[in-house]
PDB file of C-alpha atoms in Angstrom:
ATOM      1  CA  UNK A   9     -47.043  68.954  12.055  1.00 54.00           C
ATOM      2  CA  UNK A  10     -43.791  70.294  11.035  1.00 60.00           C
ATOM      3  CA  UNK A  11     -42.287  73.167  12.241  1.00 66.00           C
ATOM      4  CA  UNK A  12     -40.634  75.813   9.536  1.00 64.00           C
ATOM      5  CA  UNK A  13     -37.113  75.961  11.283  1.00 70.00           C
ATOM      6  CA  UNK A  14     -36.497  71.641  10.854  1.00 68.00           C
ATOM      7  CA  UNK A  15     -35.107  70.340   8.171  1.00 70.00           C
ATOM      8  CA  UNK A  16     -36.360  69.074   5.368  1.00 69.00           C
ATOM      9  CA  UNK A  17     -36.258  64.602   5.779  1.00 73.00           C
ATOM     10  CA  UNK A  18     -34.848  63.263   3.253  1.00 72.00           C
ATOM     11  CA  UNK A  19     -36.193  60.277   1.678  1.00 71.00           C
ATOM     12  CA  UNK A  20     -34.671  56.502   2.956  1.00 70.00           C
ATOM     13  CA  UNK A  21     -31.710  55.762   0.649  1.00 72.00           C
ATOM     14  CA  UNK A  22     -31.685  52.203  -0.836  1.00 78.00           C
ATOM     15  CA  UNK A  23     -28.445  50.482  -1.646  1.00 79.00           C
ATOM     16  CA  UNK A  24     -25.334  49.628   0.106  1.00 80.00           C
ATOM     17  CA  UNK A  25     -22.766  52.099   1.668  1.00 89.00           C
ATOM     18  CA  UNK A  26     -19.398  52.223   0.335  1.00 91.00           C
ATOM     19  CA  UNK A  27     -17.873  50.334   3.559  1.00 92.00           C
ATOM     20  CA  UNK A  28     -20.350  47.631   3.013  1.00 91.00           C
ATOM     21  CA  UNK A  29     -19.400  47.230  -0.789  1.00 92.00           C
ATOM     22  CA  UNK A  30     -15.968  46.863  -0.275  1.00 94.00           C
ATOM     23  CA  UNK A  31     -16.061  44.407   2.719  1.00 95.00           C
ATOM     24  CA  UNK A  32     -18.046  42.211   0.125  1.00 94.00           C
ATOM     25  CA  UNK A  33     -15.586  42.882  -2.347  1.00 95.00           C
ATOM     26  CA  UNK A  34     -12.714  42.003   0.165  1.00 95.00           C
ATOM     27  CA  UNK A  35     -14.297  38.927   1.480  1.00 95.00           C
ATOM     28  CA  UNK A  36     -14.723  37.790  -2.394  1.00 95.00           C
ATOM     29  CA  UNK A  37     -11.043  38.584  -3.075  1.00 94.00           C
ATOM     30  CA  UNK A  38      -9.831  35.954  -0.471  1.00 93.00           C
ATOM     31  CA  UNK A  39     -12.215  33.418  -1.464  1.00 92.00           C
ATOM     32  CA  UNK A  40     -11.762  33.830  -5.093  1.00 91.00           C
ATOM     33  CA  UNK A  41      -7.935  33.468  -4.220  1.00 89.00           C
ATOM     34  CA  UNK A  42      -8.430  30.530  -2.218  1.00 87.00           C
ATOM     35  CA  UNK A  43      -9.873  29.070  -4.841  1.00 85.00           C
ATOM     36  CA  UNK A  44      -6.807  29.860  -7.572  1.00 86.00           C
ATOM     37  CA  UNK A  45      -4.247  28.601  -5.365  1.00 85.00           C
ATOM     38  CA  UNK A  46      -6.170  24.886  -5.142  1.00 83.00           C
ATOM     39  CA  UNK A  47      -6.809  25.072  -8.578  1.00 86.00           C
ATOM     40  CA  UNK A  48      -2.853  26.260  -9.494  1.00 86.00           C
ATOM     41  CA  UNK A  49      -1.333  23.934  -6.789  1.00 85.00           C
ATOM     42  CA  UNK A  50      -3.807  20.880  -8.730  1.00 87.00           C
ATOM     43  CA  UNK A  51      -2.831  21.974 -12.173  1.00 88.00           C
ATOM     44  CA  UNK A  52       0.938  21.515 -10.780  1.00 85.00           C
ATOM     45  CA  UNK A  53       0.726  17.927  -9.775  1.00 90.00           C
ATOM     46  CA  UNK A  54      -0.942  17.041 -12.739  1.00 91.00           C
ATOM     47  CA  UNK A  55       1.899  18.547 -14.841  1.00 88.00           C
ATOM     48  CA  UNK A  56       4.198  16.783 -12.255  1.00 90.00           C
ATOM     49  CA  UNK A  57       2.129  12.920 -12.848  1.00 93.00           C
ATOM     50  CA  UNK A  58       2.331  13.695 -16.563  1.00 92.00           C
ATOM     51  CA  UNK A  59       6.092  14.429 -16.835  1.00 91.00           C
ATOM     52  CA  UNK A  60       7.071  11.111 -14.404  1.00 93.00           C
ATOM     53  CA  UNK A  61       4.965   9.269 -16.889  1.00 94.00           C
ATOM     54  CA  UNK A  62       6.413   9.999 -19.501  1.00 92.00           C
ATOM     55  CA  UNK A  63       9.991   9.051 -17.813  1.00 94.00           C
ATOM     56  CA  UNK A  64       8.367   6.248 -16.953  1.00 94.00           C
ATOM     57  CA  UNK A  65       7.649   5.228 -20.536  1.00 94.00           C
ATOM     58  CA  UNK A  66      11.599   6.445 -21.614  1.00 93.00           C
ATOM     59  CA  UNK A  67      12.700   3.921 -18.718  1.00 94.00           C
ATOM     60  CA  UNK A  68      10.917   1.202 -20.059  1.00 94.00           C
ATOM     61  CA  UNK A  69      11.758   1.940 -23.536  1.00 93.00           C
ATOM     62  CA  UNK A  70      15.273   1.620 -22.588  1.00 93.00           C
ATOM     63  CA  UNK A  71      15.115  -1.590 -20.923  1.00 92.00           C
ATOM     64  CA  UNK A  72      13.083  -3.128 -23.836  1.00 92.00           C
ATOM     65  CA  UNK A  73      15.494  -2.207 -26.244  1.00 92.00           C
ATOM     66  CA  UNK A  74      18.832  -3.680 -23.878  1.00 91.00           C
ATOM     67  CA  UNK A  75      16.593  -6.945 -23.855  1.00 89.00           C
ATOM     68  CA  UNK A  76      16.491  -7.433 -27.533  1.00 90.00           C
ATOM     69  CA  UNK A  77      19.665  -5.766 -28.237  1.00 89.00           C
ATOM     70  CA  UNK A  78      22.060  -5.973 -25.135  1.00 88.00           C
ATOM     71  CA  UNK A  79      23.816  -3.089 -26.830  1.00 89.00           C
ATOM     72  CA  UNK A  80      26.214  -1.095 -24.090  1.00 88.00           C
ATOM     73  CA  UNK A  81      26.136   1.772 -26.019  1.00 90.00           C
ATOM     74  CA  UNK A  82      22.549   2.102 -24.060  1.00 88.00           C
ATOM     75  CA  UNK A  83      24.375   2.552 -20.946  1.00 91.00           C
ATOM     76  CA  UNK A  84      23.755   6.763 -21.185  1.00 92.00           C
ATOM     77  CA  UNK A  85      21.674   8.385 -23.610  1.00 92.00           C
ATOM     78  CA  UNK A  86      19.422  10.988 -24.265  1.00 90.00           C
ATOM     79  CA  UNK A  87      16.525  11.789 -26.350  1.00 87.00           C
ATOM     80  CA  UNK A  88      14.940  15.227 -27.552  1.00 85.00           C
ATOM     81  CA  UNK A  89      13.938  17.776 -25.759  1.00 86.00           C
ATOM     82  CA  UNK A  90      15.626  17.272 -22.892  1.00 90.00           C
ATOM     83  CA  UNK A  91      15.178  13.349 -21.232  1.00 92.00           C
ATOM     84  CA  UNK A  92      18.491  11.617 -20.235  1.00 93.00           C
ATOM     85  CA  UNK A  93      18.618   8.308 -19.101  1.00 94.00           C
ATOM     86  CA  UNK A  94      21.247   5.644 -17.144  1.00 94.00           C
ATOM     87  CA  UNK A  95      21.514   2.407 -17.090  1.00 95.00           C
ATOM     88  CA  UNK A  96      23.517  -0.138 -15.168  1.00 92.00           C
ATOM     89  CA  UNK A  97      23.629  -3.778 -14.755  1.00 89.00           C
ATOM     90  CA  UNK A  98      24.657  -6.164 -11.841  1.00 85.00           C
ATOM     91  CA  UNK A  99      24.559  -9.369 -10.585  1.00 78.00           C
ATOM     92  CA  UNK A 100      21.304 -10.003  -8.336  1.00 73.00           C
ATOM     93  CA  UNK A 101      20.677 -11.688  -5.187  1.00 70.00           C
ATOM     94  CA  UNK A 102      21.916 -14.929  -4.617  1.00 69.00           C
ATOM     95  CA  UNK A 103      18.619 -15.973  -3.664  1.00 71.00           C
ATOM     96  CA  UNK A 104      16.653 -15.007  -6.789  1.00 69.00           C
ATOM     97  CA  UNK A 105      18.528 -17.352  -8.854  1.00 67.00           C
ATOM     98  CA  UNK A 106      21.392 -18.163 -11.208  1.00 74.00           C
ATOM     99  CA  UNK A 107      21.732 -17.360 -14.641  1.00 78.00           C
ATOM    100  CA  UNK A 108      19.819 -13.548 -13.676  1.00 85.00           C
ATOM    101  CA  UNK A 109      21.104 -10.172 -14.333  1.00 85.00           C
ATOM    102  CA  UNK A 110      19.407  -7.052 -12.473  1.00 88.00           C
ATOM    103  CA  UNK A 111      19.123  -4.241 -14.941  1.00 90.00           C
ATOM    104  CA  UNK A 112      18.563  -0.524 -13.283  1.00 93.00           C
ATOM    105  CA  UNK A 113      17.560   2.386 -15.650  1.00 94.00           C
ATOM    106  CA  UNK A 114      17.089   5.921 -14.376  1.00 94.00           C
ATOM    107  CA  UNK A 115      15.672   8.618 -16.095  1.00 95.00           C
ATOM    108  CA  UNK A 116      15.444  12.384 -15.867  1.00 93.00           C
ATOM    109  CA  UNK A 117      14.829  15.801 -16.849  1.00 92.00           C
ATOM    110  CA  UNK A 118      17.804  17.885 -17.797  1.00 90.00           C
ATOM    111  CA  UNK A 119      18.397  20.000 -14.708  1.00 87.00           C
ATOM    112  CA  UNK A 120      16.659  17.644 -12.379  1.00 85.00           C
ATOM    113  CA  UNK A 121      18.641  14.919 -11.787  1.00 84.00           C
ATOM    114  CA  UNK A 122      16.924  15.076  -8.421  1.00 84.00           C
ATOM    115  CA  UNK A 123      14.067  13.490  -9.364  1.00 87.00           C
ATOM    116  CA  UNK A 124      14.699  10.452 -11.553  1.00 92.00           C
ATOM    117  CA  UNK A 125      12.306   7.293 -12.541  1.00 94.00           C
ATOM    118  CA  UNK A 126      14.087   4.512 -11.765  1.00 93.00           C
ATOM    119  CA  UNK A 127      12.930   1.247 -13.182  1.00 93.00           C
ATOM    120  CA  UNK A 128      14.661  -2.164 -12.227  1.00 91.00           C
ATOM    121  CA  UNK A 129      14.130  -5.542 -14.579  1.00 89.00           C
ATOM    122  CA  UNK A 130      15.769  -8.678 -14.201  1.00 86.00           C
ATOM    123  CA  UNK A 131      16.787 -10.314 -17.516  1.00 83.00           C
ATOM    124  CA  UNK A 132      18.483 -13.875 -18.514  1.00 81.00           C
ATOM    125  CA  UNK A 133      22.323 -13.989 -18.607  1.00 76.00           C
ATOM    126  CA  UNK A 134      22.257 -15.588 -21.858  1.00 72.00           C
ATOM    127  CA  UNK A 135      20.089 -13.095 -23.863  1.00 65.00           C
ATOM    128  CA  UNK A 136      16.460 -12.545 -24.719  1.00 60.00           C
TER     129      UNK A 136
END
């Protein structure tokens, strides 16, 4: 029995409180940005592995073309947009053998001579 003076109940609410929608939405923020960094830091190396292959393949380029052409003018260069390369040669090890020079190309990024691919070939004294 109810008396007149208490107040009317109300009916049980279903849902979620606004505290307990944005602790969900708080706890999904962090793991949604836990999950961008991994996939932005991932995205970077692969960039990074692409690039030092292709510097790679500009480093061997170079020392192909010395080996069929032995032309110093190959000594610096660089090609488009922005790859520069180096390349030395000097005499080797006594130990690996006479008649050998030890060619060293290094290549790069414009702006990051930091972080060159270096590639090192040993080639006959007397040509290809």
């Amino acid at each position: 029995m109810t008396w007149p003076s208490d107040p009317p109940r109300r009916p049980a609410r279903r849902g979620f409180t606004l505290i307990e929608a944005l602790v969900a939405m708080a706890i999904l923020a962090l793991l949604v940005g836990t999950a961008l960094s991994g996939v932005s830091w991932t995205l970077g190396q692969s960039a990074d592995r692409a690039d030092r292959a292709w510097l790679a393949e500009l480093a061997r380029s170079v020392a192909d073309e010395y080996l069929v052409t032995r032309d110093p003018a190959l000594a610096q260069g660089s090609a488009a947009p922005d790859l520069l390369w180096r390349l030395t040669e000097a005499e080797p090890s006594a130990d690996l053998g006479a008649g050998l020079v030890e060619v060293t190309v290094s290549a790069w990024r414009d702006g990051r001579e930091d972080r060159p691919v270096t590639l090192r070939v040993l080639l006959r004294e007397d040509g290809p």
